[in-house]
Amino acid sequence: MIRTLLPLILMLLAVPLHGQELSVHAGEIASGKISIPIAPVSLTLRGTLDASDLDRLTTVIRDAGTIDLSGIEILPYSGKSVGANITSSPADMLPPYSLAGLHTSRLILPTGVTAIGDGALLGSTVKEITLPAKVGAMGEAVFSGCTSLIEVDLTPLSAGTTAVSAVPARTFDGCSSLASV
């Protein structure tokens, strides 16, 4: 019996783990209706999220390879306090401190995001992040304390231009590994 099962077990262990893609609607992650893996190799989310869902992602995910939110629309939020006492947040904004402490190597933000709140990724383990072309406003200390951050990709609007016109105070404080922006 063991001789029969051993090749099967070895074959299953050799199969690479593939990414997971989930279709979500605002509030489903926060309510627990959609289960998020603790340590996905790759997680792609499509649909809509709000501040409560982003807060839940940060508390659930312990070690992710890539988190791709490019297919997400961030909806306005108004409700109970989440994250750093956020009770409301407009659409298309990555709310303040919403992904603070997130454990992932690579993060791709939603393409429709136009603003990033204060400390949105404060102390996260992200190594690489792609900012969408539409981001025109960034709060203070967005990446502060991201000691693993190596690269920030500012997606160009057109040949060589981005919407981000200024880098706010303390944006990269403590980013000791940062090699390129």
Coordinates of C-alpha atoms in Angstrom, one line a residue:
M1 CA 0.0 0.0 0.0
I2 CA 2.8 2.4 0.9
R3 CA 4.6 1.6 -2.3
T4 CA 1.5 2.5 -4.2
L5 CA 0.8 5.7 -2.4
L6 CA 4.4 7.0 -2.3
P7 CA 4.7 7.8 -6.0
L8 CA 1.3 9.6 -5.9
I9 CA 2.4 11.7 -2.9
L10 CA 5.7 12.6 -4.5
M11 CA 3.9 13.6 -7.7
L12 CA 1.5 15.8 -5.8
L13 CA 4.3 17.5 -3.9
A14 CA 6.1 18.2 -7.2
V15 CA 3.1 20.0 -8.7
P16 CA 3.6 23.8 -8.5
L17 CA 1.1 25.7 -6.5
H18 CA -0.9 27.9 -8.8
G19 CA -2.4 31.2 -8.0
Q20 CA -6.0 31.7 -6.9
E21 CA -8.4 34.1 -8.5
L22 CA -11.5 35.2 -6.7
S23 CA -14.5 37.3 -7.8
V24 CA -15.6 39.4 -4.8
H25 CA -18.2 42.0 -3.9
A26 CA -17.7 44.8 -1.3
G27 CA -18.3 43.5 2.2
E28 CA -17.9 39.8 1.4
I29 CA -14.3 39.4 2.7
A30 CA -15.0 41.5 5.8
S31 CA -18.1 39.4 6.6
G32 CA -16.3 36.1 6.1
K33 CA -18.6 35.1 3.2
I34 CA -15.5 34.8 1.0
S35 CA -12.6 32.9 2.5
I36 CA -9.1 34.3 1.8
P37 CA -6.1 31.9 2.0
I38 CA -3.5 32.6 4.7
A39 CA -0.4 32.1 2.5
P40 CA -1.3 32.2 -1.2
V41 CA 1.5 31.9 -3.8
S42 CA -0.5 34.3 -5.9
L43 CA -3.9 35.9 -5.2
T44 CA -5.9 37.8 -7.8
L45 CA -9.1 39.6 -6.8
R46 CA -11.6 40.9 -9.3
G47 CA -14.8 42.9 -8.5
T48 CA -15.4 45.4 -5.7
L49 CA -13.9 46.0 -2.3
D50 CA -14.3 48.6 0.4
A51 CA -12.2 49.7 3.4
S52 CA -13.6 46.8 5.6
D53 CA -12.4 44.2 3.1
L54 CA -8.9 45.7 2.8
D55 CA -8.6 45.7 6.6
R56 CA -9.6 42.0 6.7
L57 CA -7.1 41.1 4.0
T58 CA -4.3 42.6 6.2
T59 CA -5.4 40.5 9.2
V60 CA -5.9 37.2 7.4
I61 CA -2.9 37.0 5.0
R62 CA 0.3 36.0 6.7
D63 CA 2.6 35.3 3.8
A64 CA 1.7 35.9 0.2
G65 CA 3.8 35.9 -3.0
T66 CA 1.8 38.3 -5.2
I67 CA -1.5 40.0 -4.5
D68 CA -3.1 41.5 -7.6
L69 CA -5.8 44.0 -7.0
S70 CA -5.7 45.5 -10.5
G71 CA -9.2 44.2 -11.3
I72 CA -10.7 45.7 -8.2
E73 CA -12.9 48.8 -7.9
I74 CA -12.7 50.4 -4.4
L75 CA -16.2 51.5 -3.4
P76 CA -17.0 54.2 -0.8
Y77 CA -17.2 53.0 2.8
S78 CA -19.2 54.2 5.7
G79 CA -19.6 52.0 8.7
K80 CA -18.1 50.7 11.9
S81 CA -14.5 51.6 12.6
V82 CA -11.9 49.5 10.7
G83 CA -8.1 49.6 10.7
A84 CA -6.8 52.8 12.2
N85 CA -10.3 54.0 13.2
I86 CA -11.5 54.6 9.7
T87 CA -15.3 55.0 9.6
S88 CA -15.6 56.4 6.1
S89 CA -13.6 56.4 2.9
P90 CA -14.4 57.7 -0.7
A91 CA -14.4 55.5 -3.8
D92 CA -11.2 55.0 -5.7
M93 CA -9.0 55.8 -2.7
L94 CA -6.8 53.3 -0.9
P95 CA -7.9 54.3 2.6
P96 CA -5.4 55.5 5.3
Y97 CA -3.6 52.5 7.0
S98 CA -5.8 50.1 5.1
L99 CA -3.0 47.7 4.1
A100 CA -0.6 48.6 7.0
G101 CA 1.3 45.5 8.0
L102 CA 0.2 43.5 5.0
H103 CA 2.5 40.4 4.5
T104 CA 3.2 40.0 0.7
S105 CA 6.2 40.2 -1.6
R106 CA 4.5 41.9 -4.5
L107 CA 1.4 44.1 -4.6
I108 CA -0.5 45.4 -7.6
L109 CA -3.0 48.1 -6.7
P110 CA -6.4 48.6 -8.4
T111 CA -6.0 50.5 -11.7
G112 CA -8.8 52.9 -10.8
V113 CA -7.1 54.2 -7.6
T114 CA -6.7 57.9 -7.7
A115 CA -5.4 58.6 -4.2
I116 CA -3.5 56.7 -1.5
G117 CA -4.2 57.6 2.2
D118 CA -1.7 58.3 5.0
G119 CA 0.3 55.2 6.0
A120 CA -1.7 53.0 3.6
L121 CA 1.1 50.4 3.5
L122 CA 2.9 51.4 6.7
G123 CA 5.2 48.6 8.0
S124 CA 4.1 46.1 5.3
T125 CA 6.5 43.4 4.0
V126 CA 6.0 44.3 0.4
K127 CA 9.1 44.2 -1.8
E128 CA 7.6 45.4 -5.0
I129 CA 4.6 47.5 -5.6
T130 CA 2.9 48.8 -8.8
L131 CA 1.1 52.1 -8.5
P132 CA -1.6 52.8 -11.1
A133 CA -1.2 55.6 -13.5
K134 CA -4.2 57.5 -12.1
V135 CA -2.7 58.0 -8.6
G136 CA -2.4 61.8 -8.3
A137 CA -2.5 62.2 -4.5
M138 CA -0.6 60.4 -1.9
G139 CA -0.8 60.9 1.9
E140 CA 2.1 61.1 4.2
A141 CA 4.2 58.0 5.3
V142 CA 2.5 55.8 2.7
F143 CA 5.4 53.3 2.7
S144 CA 7.0 54.3 6.0
G145 CA 8.6 51.3 7.7
C146 CA 8.5 49.0 4.7
T147 CA 12.0 47.7 5.3
S148 CA 11.7 45.0 2.6
L149 CA 10.6 47.5 -0.1
I150 CA 13.0 47.3 -3.0
E151 CA 11.0 48.8 -6.0
V152 CA 8.1 51.1 -6.5
D153 CA 6.8 51.2 -10.1
L154 CA 4.9 54.4 -10.9
T155 CA 2.9 53.4 -14.0
P156 CA 3.2 56.1 -16.6
L157 CA 0.2 58.0 -17.9
S158 CA 1.9 58.4 -21.2
A159 CA 5.5 58.6 -22.4
G160 CA 7.4 59.4 -19.2
T161 CA 4.7 61.2 -17.2
T162 CA 2.8 60.1 -14.1
A163 CA 0.0 61.7 -12.2
V164 CA 2.0 61.8 -9.0
S165 CA 3.5 65.3 -9.0
A166 CA 5.1 65.3 -5.5
V167 CA 6.3 62.8 -3.0
P168 CA 4.8 63.7 0.4
A169 CA 6.7 63.9 3.7
R170 CA 8.0 60.6 5.2
T171 CA 6.8 58.6 2.2
F172 CA 9.8 56.3 2.3
D173 CA 11.0 56.7 5.9
G174 CA 12.6 53.5 7.1
C175 CA 12.6 51.9 3.6
S176 CA 16.2 50.7 4.0
S177 CA 16.1 48.3 1.0
L178 CA 14.7 50.7 -1.5
A179 CA 16.7 50.6 -4.8
S180 CA 14.4 52.3 -7.3
V181 CA 11.3 54.4 -7.7

